[in-house]
Coordinates of C-alpha atoms and ligand atoms in Angstrom, one line a residue:
M1 CA 14.6 -5.7 100.8
I2 CA 18.4 -6.6 101.8
T3 CA 20.8 -4.5 102.9
R4 CA 24.7 -6.0 102.9
M5 CA 27.2 -4.4 105.9
S6 CA 29.8 -5.1 103.4
T7 CA 28.6 -2.7 101.1
L8 CA 26.1 -0.4 103.5
F9 CA 28.5 3.1 103.4
L10 CA 28.4 2.6 107.0
R11 CA 31.1 2.8 109.9
T12 CA 30.6 2.6 113.8
L13 CA 32.4 3.5 116.2
R14 CA 33.9 2.4 118.8
E15 CA 34.4 5.6 121.1
D16 CA 31.8 8.2 121.9
P17 CA 31.8 12.0 120.0
A18 CA 33.7 13.9 122.9
D19 CA 31.0 16.9 122.2
A20 CA 28.3 14.3 123.5
E21 CA 26.8 15.3 126.9
V22 CA 23.5 13.0 126.3
P23 CA 22.8 9.3 124.9
S24 CA 20.6 9.5 121.6
H25 CA 23.8 11.9 120.5
R26 CA 25.9 10.0 121.4
L27 CA 25.4 7.2 120.7
L28 CA 23.8 8.1 116.7
V29 CA 27.2 9.1 116.2
R30 CA 28.1 5.8 117.6
A31 CA 26.0 3.7 115.1
G32 CA 26.8 6.4 111.8
Y33 CA 23.1 7.4 111.4
V34 CA 23.7 11.1 111.5
R35 CA 27.4 13.2 111.7
R36 CA 28.0 16.0 112.6
V37 CA 28.7 18.7 109.9
A38 CA 29.1 22.7 112.1
P39 CA 26.8 23.7 114.8
G40 CA 23.5 22.0 114.3
I41 CA 23.9 20.8 111.0
Y42 CA 24.4 17.8 110.8
S43 CA 24.2 15.0 107.6
W44 CA 22.0 11.6 107.6
L45 CA 24.0 8.7 106.4
P46 CA 21.4 5.9 105.3
L47 CA 20.1 4.6 108.5
G48 CA 19.6 7.4 110.3
L49 CA 17.8 8.6 106.8
R50 CA 14.9 5.6 106.8
V51 CA 14.8 6.6 110.6
L52 CA 13.8 9.5 109.6
R53 CA 12.2 8.5 106.2
N54 CA 9.7 6.5 108.5
I55 CA 8.7 8.6 111.3
E56 CA 8.1 11.1 107.5
R57 CA 5.3 8.5 106.7
A58 CA 4.0 8.4 109.9
V59 CA 3.4 12.1 110.3
R60 CA 1.9 11.3 106.4
E61 CA -0.9 8.6 107.4
E62 CA -1.9 10.5 110.6
M63 CA -2.4 13.7 109.1
E64 CA -3.5 12.4 105.9
A65 CA -6.5 10.8 108.1
I66 CA -7.3 14.2 109.1
G67 CA -8.2 15.5 106.6
A68 CA -4.8 17.4 106.3
Q69 CA -2.8 17.8 103.4
E70 CA -0.3 18.4 101.7
I71 CA 2.0 21.1 100.0
H72 CA 5.4 22.1 100.2
L73 CA 7.1 25.9 100.9
P74 CA 10.1 27.2 99.7
A75 CA 12.7 27.4 102.7
L76 CA 13.8 30.9 101.5
L77 CA 12.0 33.3 101.9
P78 CA 11.2 37.5 101.0
K79 CA 11.7 39.7 103.7
E80 CA 8.0 41.3 103.2
P81 CA 5.4 38.4 104.2
Y82 CA 7.9 38.4 107.3
E83 CA 7.6 42.2 107.9
A84 CA 4.3 42.8 107.6
T85 CA 4.2 40.5 110.8
G86 CA 6.4 42.5 112.5
R87 CA 8.3 39.0 112.6
W88 CA 10.8 40.5 110.7
T89 CA 12.1 42.8 113.4
E90 CA 10.6 40.6 116.3
Y91 CA 12.4 37.0 115.8
G92 CA 15.6 38.7 116.5
P93 CA 18.6 36.7 116.2
N94 CA 17.1 33.0 116.0
M95 CA 16.5 33.9 112.1
F96 CA 18.8 33.6 109.7
R97 CA 18.7 36.6 107.3
L98 CA 20.3 36.9 104.2
K99 CA 20.7 39.1 100.9
D100 CA 20.4 38.2 97.3
R101 CA 23.0 40.4 94.6
K102 CA 20.6 43.2 94.3
K103 CA 20.7 43.6 97.6
A104 CA 17.5 42.1 98.9
D105 CA 15.9 40.6 102.0
Y106 CA 16.2 37.0 102.5
L107 CA 15.3 34.9 105.0
L108 CA 16.0 30.9 105.8
G109 CA 11.8 30.2 107.6
P110 CA 11.8 28.7 111.1
T111 CA 8.4 28.6 111.1
H112 CA 5.7 29.5 107.9
E113 CA 2.9 31.0 109.1
E114 CA 3.6 34.4 106.7
L115 CA 4.1 32.0 104.3
F116 CA 1.0 29.7 104.8
A117 CA -1.7 32.1 104.7
Q118 CA -0.6 33.8 101.4
T119 CA -1.0 31.3 100.2
V120 CA -4.1 30.4 101.0
K121 CA -4.7 33.6 100.4
G122 CA -4.0 33.7 96.8
E123 CA -6.2 30.6 96.0
Y124 CA -9.4 30.8 98.6
N125 CA -12.1 33.5 98.8
S126 CA -15.2 32.3 100.0
Y127 CA -16.9 30.8 103.3
R128 CA -17.6 28.1 100.8
D129 CA -14.3 27.1 100.5
F130 CA -13.3 26.4 104.9
P131 CA -12.5 25.7 106.7
V132 CA -9.2 23.5 105.3
I133 CA -5.7 22.2 106.9
L134 CA -2.9 22.2 105.2
Y135 CA 0.9 20.7 105.8
Q136 CA 4.3 20.8 105.1
I137 CA 7.7 18.5 106.6
Q138 CA 10.5 20.9 105.7
T139 CA 14.0 21.6 106.1
K140 CA 13.4 24.7 109.1
Y141 CA 16.0 26.4 110.2
R142 CA 17.2 28.6 112.7
D143 CA 20.0 30.5 115.1
E144 CA 20.0 29.1 118.2
E145 CA 21.9 30.8 120.6
R146 CA 22.9 27.1 121.9
P147 CA 22.8 24.1 119.1
R148 CA 22.4 20.8 121.6
A149 CA 23.1 17.7 121.2
G150 CA 23.0 16.8 118.2
I151 CA 20.3 16.9 115.9
L152 CA 18.0 17.6 118.8
R153 CA 18.4 21.6 119.0
G154 CA 19.4 21.9 116.1
R155 CA 20.0 25.4 113.2
E156 CA 19.1 23.2 110.2
F157 CA 16.4 20.8 111.5
V158 CA 13.3 19.5 110.0
M159 CA 9.8 20.1 111.2
K160 CA 6.3 19.6 109.8
D161 CA 4.2 21.9 110.3
S162 CA 0.4 22.0 109.5
Y163 CA -1.6 25.5 109.5
S164 CA -5.7 25.6 110.1
F165 CA -7.8 28.0 108.3
D166 CA -11.6 28.2 109.9
L167 CA -13.8 30.3 109.9
D168 CA -15.5 30.9 113.4
D169 CA -13.4 29.9 116.9
E170 CA -15.5 26.6 117.4
Q171 CA -14.1 25.2 113.6
L172 CA -11.1 26.2 115.1
M173 CA -11.8 23.8 118.0
T174 CA -12.6 21.6 116.4
S175 CA -9.6 21.6 113.8
Y176 CA -7.5 21.9 117.4
R177 CA -8.7 19.0 118.9
L178 CA -8.0 16.8 115.3
H179 CA -4.4 17.4 115.4
R180 CA -4.6 16.7 119.3
E181 CA -5.4 13.6 118.7
A182 CA -3.4 13.8 115.6
Y183 CA -0.1 13.7 117.7
T184 CA -1.5 11.3 120.1
R185 CA -1.8 8.6 117.9
L186 CA 1.5 9.7 116.0
F187 CA 3.1 9.2 119.6
D188 CA 1.6 6.5 120.8
R189 CA 2.4 5.1 117.8
L190 CA 6.5 6.0 117.4
G191 CA 6.7 4.1 120.8
L192 CA 6.9 7.5 123.1
R193 CA 6.0 8.0 126.5
Y194 CA 4.9 11.7 127.1
T195 CA 2.9 14.0 128.5
I196 CA 0.8 17.2 126.9
V197 CA 1.2 19.9 128.9
A198 CA -0.8 23.4 128.7
A199 CA 2.2 26.1 127.3
T200 CA 0.5 28.8 127.8
S201 CA -1.6 30.6 131.4
G202 CA -5.1 30.6 129.2
A203 CA -5.5 33.7 129.4
M204 CA -6.1 33.1 125.8
G205 CA -9.3 30.6 127.0
G206 CA -9.1 27.9 127.5
S207 CA -6.3 25.3 126.3
A208 CA -5.3 28.0 124.0
S209 CA -1.4 26.3 123.6
E210 CA -0.8 22.8 124.7
E211 CA 3.2 21.2 124.3
F212 CA 3.7 16.6 123.9
L213 CA 7.4 17.0 125.6
A214 CA 8.3 12.9 125.7
E215 CA 9.6 12.2 129.3
C216 CA 13.3 12.3 129.6
P217 CA 15.9 12.8 132.5
T218 CA 18.1 14.7 129.8
G219 CA 15.1 16.9 128.1
E220 CA 15.0 20.5 128.4
D221 CA 11.6 21.4 129.1
T222 CA 10.9 21.3 132.6
F223 CA 7.7 20.3 133.6
V224 CA 5.0 19.9 136.5
R225 CA 2.2 17.5 136.8
S226 CA -0.5 16.9 139.8
S227 CA 0.1 14.0 142.4
E228 CA -3.8 13.6 141.8
S229 CA -4.6 14.7 139.0
D230 CA -4.2 14.9 135.5
Y231 CA -2.6 18.8 135.2
A232 CA 0.4 19.3 133.8
A233 CA 2.0 22.2 132.3
N234 CA 5.4 24.1 131.7
V235 CA 6.5 26.2 134.5
E236 CA 6.9 29.0 132.5
A237 CA 2.6 28.5 132.0
V238 CA 1.8 27.4 135.4
T239 CA -0.7 30.3 137.9
T240 CA -0.2 30.9 140.9
P241 CA -3.5 30.1 142.8
P242 CA -4.2 34.1 143.6
A243 CA -4.2 34.1 148.1
P244 CA -7.6 34.9 149.0
E245 CA -8.2 39.1 149.1
R246 CA -8.5 40.6 152.4
S247 CA -10.3 44.2 153.8
V248 CA -8.1 46.8 154.6
E249 CA -9.4 47.7 157.7
G250 CA -8.7 46.7 161.1
L251 CA -4.7 45.8 160.5
P252 CA -1.9 47.5 162.1
P253 CA -0.1 50.3 160.7
A254 CA 3.5 50.2 158.7
E255 CA 6.2 50.9 160.4
V256 CA 9.7 51.5 159.3
H257 CA 11.9 50.1 161.4
H258 CA 16.2 50.9 161.4
T259 CA 17.3 47.2 160.2
P260 CA 21.5 47.2 159.8
D261 CA 23.2 45.5 158.4
T262 CA 19.8 43.8 156.7
P263 CA 20.1 43.7 152.8
T264 CA 19.3 40.1 151.8
I265 CA 16.8 38.2 152.7
E266 CA 18.1 36.0 154.6
T267 CA 19.7 38.2 157.3
L268 CA 16.7 40.6 157.5
V269 CA 14.7 37.3 158.9
E270 CA 17.7 36.3 161.0
F271 CA 17.5 40.4 162.5
L272 CA 13.7 40.6 162.7
N273 CA 13.6 37.4 164.7
G274 CA 15.8 38.5 166.7
A275 CA 14.5 41.5 167.3
G276 CA 12.6 41.0 171.1
W277 CA 8.8 41.2 168.6
E278 CA 6.0 39.2 170.1
R279 CA 6.1 38.1 165.9
T280 CA 8.6 35.6 164.4
F281 CA 9.2 35.9 161.0
T282 CA 10.2 33.4 158.0
A283 CA 11.1 34.8 154.0
A284 CA 7.6 34.4 153.3
D285 CA 6.2 37.5 154.9
T286 CA 9.1 38.6 153.8
L287 CA 8.6 41.1 149.8
K288 CA 11.1 41.1 148.0
N289 CA 11.6 43.8 144.7
V290 CA 13.6 42.8 142.4
L291 CA 13.9 45.3 140.0
V292 CA 14.8 44.4 135.4
K293 CA 14.1 46.2 132.3
T294 CA 12.3 45.7 129.2
R295 CA 12.1 46.3 126.2
R296 CA 9.5 46.2 123.8
P297 CA 9.9 44.9 120.1
G298 CA 11.3 47.4 117.7
D299 CA 11.7 50.3 120.5
T300 CA 15.2 51.9 121.3
E301 CA 14.1 52.8 125.0
W302 CA 14.8 50.2 128.0
E303 CA 11.9 50.6 130.8
L304 CA 12.6 50.2 134.6
L305 CA 10.3 47.8 136.2
G306 CA 9.8 46.2 139.7
V307 CA 8.8 43.0 140.5
G308 CA 7.6 42.3 144.2
V309 CA 7.8 38.3 145.1
P310 CA 7.7 36.3 149.1
G311 CA 11.4 36.5 150.1
D312 CA 10.9 32.7 150.1
R313 CA 11.3 32.8 146.3
E314 CA 13.5 33.9 143.8
V315 CA 13.0 35.3 140.3
D316 CA 12.9 32.9 137.6
M317 CA 13.7 34.7 134.7
K318 CA 12.1 31.9 132.3
R319 CA 8.8 33.1 134.0
L320 CA 9.3 36.7 133.6
E321 CA 10.3 35.9 130.2
A322 CA 7.4 34.6 129.1
A323 CA 4.9 37.0 130.9
L324 CA 6.3 39.9 129.4
E325 CA 6.9 38.4 125.6
P326 CA 7.1 40.2 123.1
A327 CA 9.4 42.1 125.7
E328 CA 12.7 42.1 126.1
V329 CA 13.7 41.3 129.4
A330 CA 17.7 42.5 131.0
L331 CA 18.3 42.9 134.0
V332 CA 19.2 46.2 135.7
D333 CA 23.2 47.2 136.5
D334 CA 25.1 49.3 138.9
E335 CA 24.5 52.2 135.7
D336 CA 20.7 51.7 136.2
F337 CA 20.9 52.3 139.9
E338 CA 23.7 54.9 140.3
A339 CA 21.3 57.1 137.8
R340 CA 18.6 57.0 139.7
P341 CA 19.8 57.5 143.7
F342 CA 15.9 56.7 144.5
L343 CA 16.5 52.8 144.9
V344 CA 18.2 52.1 147.7
K345 CA 20.2 48.7 146.5
G346 CA 19.2 46.3 149.1
Y347 CA 16.4 48.2 150.6
V348 CA 14.0 48.9 147.2
G349 CA 10.7 49.4 148.5
P350 CA 7.6 49.8 146.5
K351 CA 7.2 53.1 147.7
A352 CA 9.8 55.2 145.7
L353 CA 9.4 52.4 142.7
Q354 CA 5.3 53.8 142.9
H355 CA 6.2 57.4 143.3
N356 CA 9.0 57.6 140.6
G357 CA 7.0 56.6 137.7
V358 CA 8.0 52.5 137.9
R359 CA 5.9 50.2 136.9
Y360 CA 5.6 47.4 139.6
L361 CA 4.0 44.3 139.4
V362 CA 3.1 42.0 142.4
D363 CA 3.0 38.0 142.5
P364 CA -0.6 36.9 142.3
R365 CA 0.1 35.6 146.5
V366 CA 0.6 39.4 147.3
A367 CA -3.4 40.4 147.5
R368 CA -5.0 43.2 148.9
G369 CA -4.9 43.2 152.7
T370 CA -2.1 40.8 152.4
A371 CA 1.0 42.8 155.2
W372 CA 4.7 43.0 154.0
V373 CA 7.8 43.5 155.5
T374 CA 9.6 45.1 152.6
G375 CA 12.4 47.8 151.9
A376 CA 11.8 50.9 153.3
D377 CA 14.2 53.1 150.0
K378 CA 16.5 53.9 152.7
T379 CA 19.6 52.0 153.8
D380 CA 19.5 49.6 156.5
H381 CA 16.5 50.4 156.9
H382 CA 12.2 48.8 156.3
V383 CA 8.5 48.6 157.0
V384 CA 6.7 46.4 159.0
D385 CA 3.1 45.7 157.6
L386 CA 3.4 47.5 154.8
V387 CA 0.1 46.5 153.5
C388 CA -1.1 45.8 150.1
G389 CA -4.1 48.0 148.5
R390 CA -3.7 50.1 151.0
D391 CA 0.2 51.2 151.7
F392 CA 0.8 50.5 148.2
V393 CA -1.2 49.7 145.2
P394 CA 0.2 47.5 142.5
D395 CA 0.0 47.9 138.5
G396 CA -1.0 44.9 138.2
T397 CA 0.3 40.8 139.0
I398 CA 3.4 38.6 137.1
E399 CA 3.9 35.3 137.4
A400 CA 7.3 35.3 137.7
A401 CA 8.0 33.7 141.1
E402 CA 9.7 30.4 141.7
V403 CA 7.3 27.1 140.7
R404 CA 8.7 24.3 143.4
E405 CA 7.3 21.0 144.5
G406 CA 5.1 20.7 146.7
D407 CA 3.6 24.2 145.7
P408 CA -0.4 23.3 145.0
S409 CA -2.2 22.2 141.1
P410 CA -3.8 25.2 140.1
D411 CA -6.7 23.0 139.5
G412 CA -6.8 22.7 143.1
R413 CA -6.4 18.9 143.2
G414 CA -3.1 17.7 144.5
V415 CA 0.6 19.1 144.4
L416 CA 3.2 19.5 142.1
Q417 CA 5.3 17.7 141.2
S418 CA 8.2 18.4 138.5
A419 CA 9.4 16.3 135.5
R420 CA 12.0 17.0 132.8
G421 CA 11.1 16.6 128.9
I422 CA 12.3 17.0 125.2
E423 CA 8.8 19.6 123.3
I424 CA 8.0 16.7 119.9
G425 CA 4.5 18.7 119.1
H426 CA 3.0 22.3 119.7
I427 CA -0.6 23.1 118.8
F428 CA -1.2 26.9 119.3
Q429 CA -4.5 28.6 118.5
L430 CA -3.3 31.1 117.1
G431 CA -6.6 33.4 116.4
R432 CA -6.4 35.9 113.9
K433 CA -3.1 37.6 114.2
Y434 CA -1.6 36.5 111.2
T435 CA -4.8 36.2 109.0
D436 CA -4.7 40.0 110.3
A437 CA -1.5 40.9 108.7
I438 CA -2.5 40.3 105.6
S439 CA -6.5 40.4 105.7
L440 CA -7.6 36.9 104.8
D441 CA -10.7 36.9 104.1
A442 CA -13.3 34.9 103.1
L443 CA -16.6 36.2 101.7
G444 CA -19.9 35.3 104.0
Q445 CA -23.1 33.7 102.7
D446 CA -24.0 37.4 103.9
G447 CA -22.2 38.6 101.2
K448 CA -20.0 40.3 103.4
P449 CA -16.1 39.2 104.1
K450 CA -14.9 37.7 107.3
R451 CA -11.9 37.4 108.6
V452 CA -9.7 33.9 109.1
T453 CA -9.2 32.8 112.1
M454 CA -6.1 30.2 112.0
G455 CA -4.1 27.4 113.8
S456 CA -0.7 26.1 114.1
Y457 CA 0.6 22.4 114.4
G458 CA 4.4 21.6 114.7
V459 CA 6.0 18.4 115.1
G460 CA 9.7 18.2 115.8
V461 CA 10.2 15.2 112.9
S462 CA 14.1 14.9 112.8
R463 CA 14.3 16.2 116.6
L464 CA 11.9 12.9 117.1
V465 CA 14.5 10.5 116.1
A466 CA 16.6 12.1 118.9
A467 CA 13.8 11.9 121.4
I468 CA 13.3 7.9 120.5
A469 CA 16.5 7.1 120.7
E470 CA 16.3 8.9 124.4
Q471 CA 13.8 7.1 125.5
H472 CA 15.0 3.5 124.0
H473 CA 18.5 2.9 124.1
D474 CA 20.4 0.5 126.2
E475 CA 24.3 0.6 127.6
Q476 CA 24.9 -1.6 124.3
G477 CA 23.5 0.8 122.3
L478 CA 20.1 1.8 120.5
V479 CA 17.2 -0.3 120.6
W480 CA 14.3 1.1 118.0
P481 CA 10.9 -0.1 119.0
R482 CA 9.5 -1.4 115.2
A483 CA 7.6 1.1 113.5
V484 CA 10.7 2.4 113.3
A485 CA 13.5 0.9 113.4
P486 CA 15.8 1.1 110.0
A487 CA 15.3 -2.7 109.3
D488 CA 13.5 -5.6 111.0
V489 CA 15.6 -8.3 111.3
H490 CA 19.8 -7.8 111.6
V491 CA 21.3 -11.2 110.2
V492 CA 24.9 -11.9 111.7
V493 CA 26.2 -14.8 110.2
A494 CA 28.9 -15.7 112.9
G495 CA 31.3 -18.3 111.8
K496 CA 33.8 -18.6 109.0
D497 CA 32.6 -21.5 107.6
E498 CA 30.5 -21.8 104.5
T499 CA 27.3 -24.0 104.7
A500 CA 26.8 -20.3 107.9
A501 CA 27.1 -17.3 105.0
G502 CA 25.1 -19.7 102.5
E503 CA 22.1 -20.8 104.7
A504 CA 22.1 -17.0 106.3
E505 CA 21.7 -15.9 102.4
R506 CA 18.8 -17.8 101.5
L507 CA 17.2 -17.2 104.7
C508 CA 17.5 -13.3 103.6
A509 CA 16.2 -13.9 100.2
E510 CA 13.0 -15.7 101.8
L511 CA 12.7 -12.8 104.1
D512 CA 13.1 -10.2 101.7
T513 CA 10.7 -12.3 99.8
A514 CA 8.1 -12.1 102.4
G515 CA 8.6 -8.3 102.9
V516 CA 10.5 -8.7 105.6
R517 CA 13.8 -5.6 105.5
V518 CA 16.9 -7.2 107.0
I519 CA 20.2 -5.8 107.6
L520 CA 23.1 -8.8 106.9
D521 CA 25.9 -8.8 108.0
D522 CA 28.0 -10.6 105.1
R523 CA 31.1 -8.6 107.0
N524 CA 34.8 -11.2 107.1
A525 CA 35.2 -10.0 110.5
S526 CA 35.2 -11.7 113.5
P527 CA 31.7 -12.7 115.2
G528 CA 32.4 -10.0 118.7
V529 CA 32.9 -7.1 115.7
K530 CA 29.4 -7.9 114.6
F531 CA 27.3 -8.6 117.2
A532 CA 28.9 -5.2 118.7
D533 CA 27.6 -3.7 115.7
A534 CA 24.1 -6.2 115.4
E535 CA 23.7 -4.0 119.7
L536 CA 24.7 -0.9 118.4
V537 CA 22.7 0.0 115.2
G538 CA 19.6 -1.3 117.3
V539 CA 17.3 -3.4 115.0
P540 CA 14.2 -4.4 117.0
T541 CA 15.0 -8.9 116.2
I542 CA 19.1 -9.9 116.2
L543 CA 18.6 -13.5 113.6
V544 CA 22.1 -15.0 114.3
V545 CA 22.9 -17.8 111.8
G546 CA 26.0 -19.9 113.1
K547 CA 26.8 -22.7 115.8
G548 CA 23.9 -24.1 115.6
L549 CA 23.5 -25.2 112.0
S550 CA 24.8 -28.8 113.2
R551 CA 21.4 -29.2 115.4
G552 CA 19.4 -27.5 112.3
V553 CA 18.7 -24.6 114.1
V554 CA 19.3 -20.5 114.0
E555 CA 19.3 -18.1 116.8
V556 CA 16.6 -14.9 117.5
K557 CA 17.7 -12.2 119.8
D558 CA 15.2 -10.6 121.1
R559 CA 17.1 -6.9 120.7
A560 CA 14.9 -5.2 123.2
G561 CA 15.1 -7.6 127.0
G562 CA 17.8 -9.6 125.2
E563 CA 15.9 -13.7 125.7
R564 CA 16.9 -15.7 122.5
V565 CA 15.6 -18.9 121.1
E566 CA 16.2 -21.2 119.1
V567 CA 14.4 -22.2 116.1
S568 CA 14.6 -24.4 113.4
T569 CA 16.2 -23.4 110.5
D570 CA 12.6 -24.5 108.4
G571 CA 10.6 -22.6 110.4
V572 CA 12.4 -19.0 111.1
V573 CA 11.1 -17.5 108.2
E574 CA 7.7 -17.9 109.5
H575 CA 8.5 -17.1 113.2
L576 CA 9.9 -14.0 111.8
V577 CA 7.4 -12.7 109.5
E578 CA 5.2 -13.0 113.0
L579 CA 7.3 -10.8 114.9
V580 CA 7.4 -8.4 112.9
R581 CA 3.4 -7.6 111.9
G582 CA 3.0 -7.6 115.4
Ligands
LIG1 P1 11.6 24.4 121.5 O1 11.3 25.4 122.8 O2 11.9 23.4 121.4 O3 12.9 25.4 120.7 P2 10.0 25.7 120.2 O4 8.4 26.3 121.4 O5 10.4 26.7 120.0 O6 11.1 24.8 120.3 P3 8.3 25.2 118.2 O7 7.6 27.0 117.1 O8 7.1 25.4 118.8 O9 9.3 25.3 118.7 O10 8.2 24.0 116.6 C1 7.1 23.1 116.4 C2 8.9 22.1 116.6 O11 9.2 21.7 115.9 C3 9.0 22.1 118.9 O12 8.0 21.4 118.8 C4 10.1 20.7 118.4 O13 9.8 19.0 118.3 C5 10.9 21.1 117.2 N1 11.7 21.7 117.3 C6 11.8 23.5 117.5 N2 12.9 23.7 117.6 C7 14.1 22.7 117.2 C8 15.2 23.2 116.9 N3 16.6 24.0 117.1 N4 15.7 21.4 116.8 C9 15.2 20.9 116.4 N5 13.6 20.9 116.5 C10 13.2 22.1 117.0
LIG2 MG1 7.2 25.6 120.4

């Protein structure tokens, strides 16, 4: 295929778009790959669409290779299946909801678990039918609170979503593993550097969910990995090794002390160390009680919750939210304090919470037998040596404290280091949540119905265009890996003489015959403009046809490394075919 710049629907921009914060957004707009229509909503122009299609092709090949079958469901969906699983309300404001002319409720699918389960139920009913893996590549809609960075976080975006349907947990493990392997092959093939991170605490058994994160300093997801093992996890999924339990026998009794003007951990520690005791205190010896309120989906009332963490750590709201999901979380305000006089701001202790029926969850470091300095529920007073398991018994533990670099790795090997990434894929053993909701059963060999178990697996197809661009660009522009590039060779005709143009045409025709995809810059523009556009567009190989012709040579430039070699006009087609075939 020969694409001529003289007629290609493309206008590159010299200036960065004003709203672009990250390189991929800046460059994809400047190079004319995408155009913004509304916040988080973009059009694909010819070059962008080619990259998108190349990624889709790779996704299809890897999915077919694990035996997945492609189908296509609507994006416009009726409310009922989503009501059956509770997601019509649970999904919250991220779901686009609409009404048809008869006032019936519809939604634009943010993800399709419900409809896939229903589709399988419509066709299959015997154990002989399973396992099955179905997938689609489709436009998804999410009314993201902060659409960001161009196509990286869109409100309309393309996702590959697949769903496995299995008869038992073992089969589900196999479907999960197949997807994990397919994703690994896919992302390797697309030239991405990525890490597979544990996405849930593993409370559901093993690696029930993992995310593939493209490593990138501009990524929105912070994750941690061990300095010594291959442990990697989302910050939300990091589990804190619990402190060893100790006997409460013989520990000093709790004592309330007058600690004037100590409403913060800092002022408290300073006071304690200046009090003339033989002990020294650090923030880690104090127990900070943070109050929040939570509300379960469908409930109207908020419930107060006390969260106890060691005073040297902040509560990480994202971890807290993940730990309490699907319940919502909000901070308490002055009104909440006023309505509950037992809460003494700055001096809240476990006692008042527990005596007044407030649920109280603590960090795993607050284990039985550990002693703390904490609020005494009285202004200007703290209690020292309040022992967990003796003086207070929490209602449970919660992973809400911030994770820090240098914390021990949960697998016991090494310490945690943090990094940033872009979520490009997510694999998830769902279990029976959706099949229970619609009673998706397979008739077993014994004639009894068996509940089917499900997995769901997503790839951010349009996001991948941006993620690849984030990892493959330089000051001049995009630098596509060959597997996704919009063309193989970008031919620049340098100089105005007819021989150069004629020779370029001849070479392009030969390359085209050999199956090489070329962009030919046949515009009536200066070589400087053409070179700048070639660098910006980012095709892996640039062929310059111009000055050298009198000596019988053309120049082949590697876009990524910048190396240039002169090749004879007779041998250049063969040279390029070899380059392209790798
Ligand atoms: P995120 O945490 O980034 O919001 P998610 O966990 O909500 O993503 P999933 O529901 O797991 O996303 O969707 C599967 C994949 O779809 C994600 O791994 C991601 O690559 C992609 N994706 C999700 N939301 C968007 C979006 N708003 N724009 C582009 N791609 C997205
Ligand atoms: Mg996800």
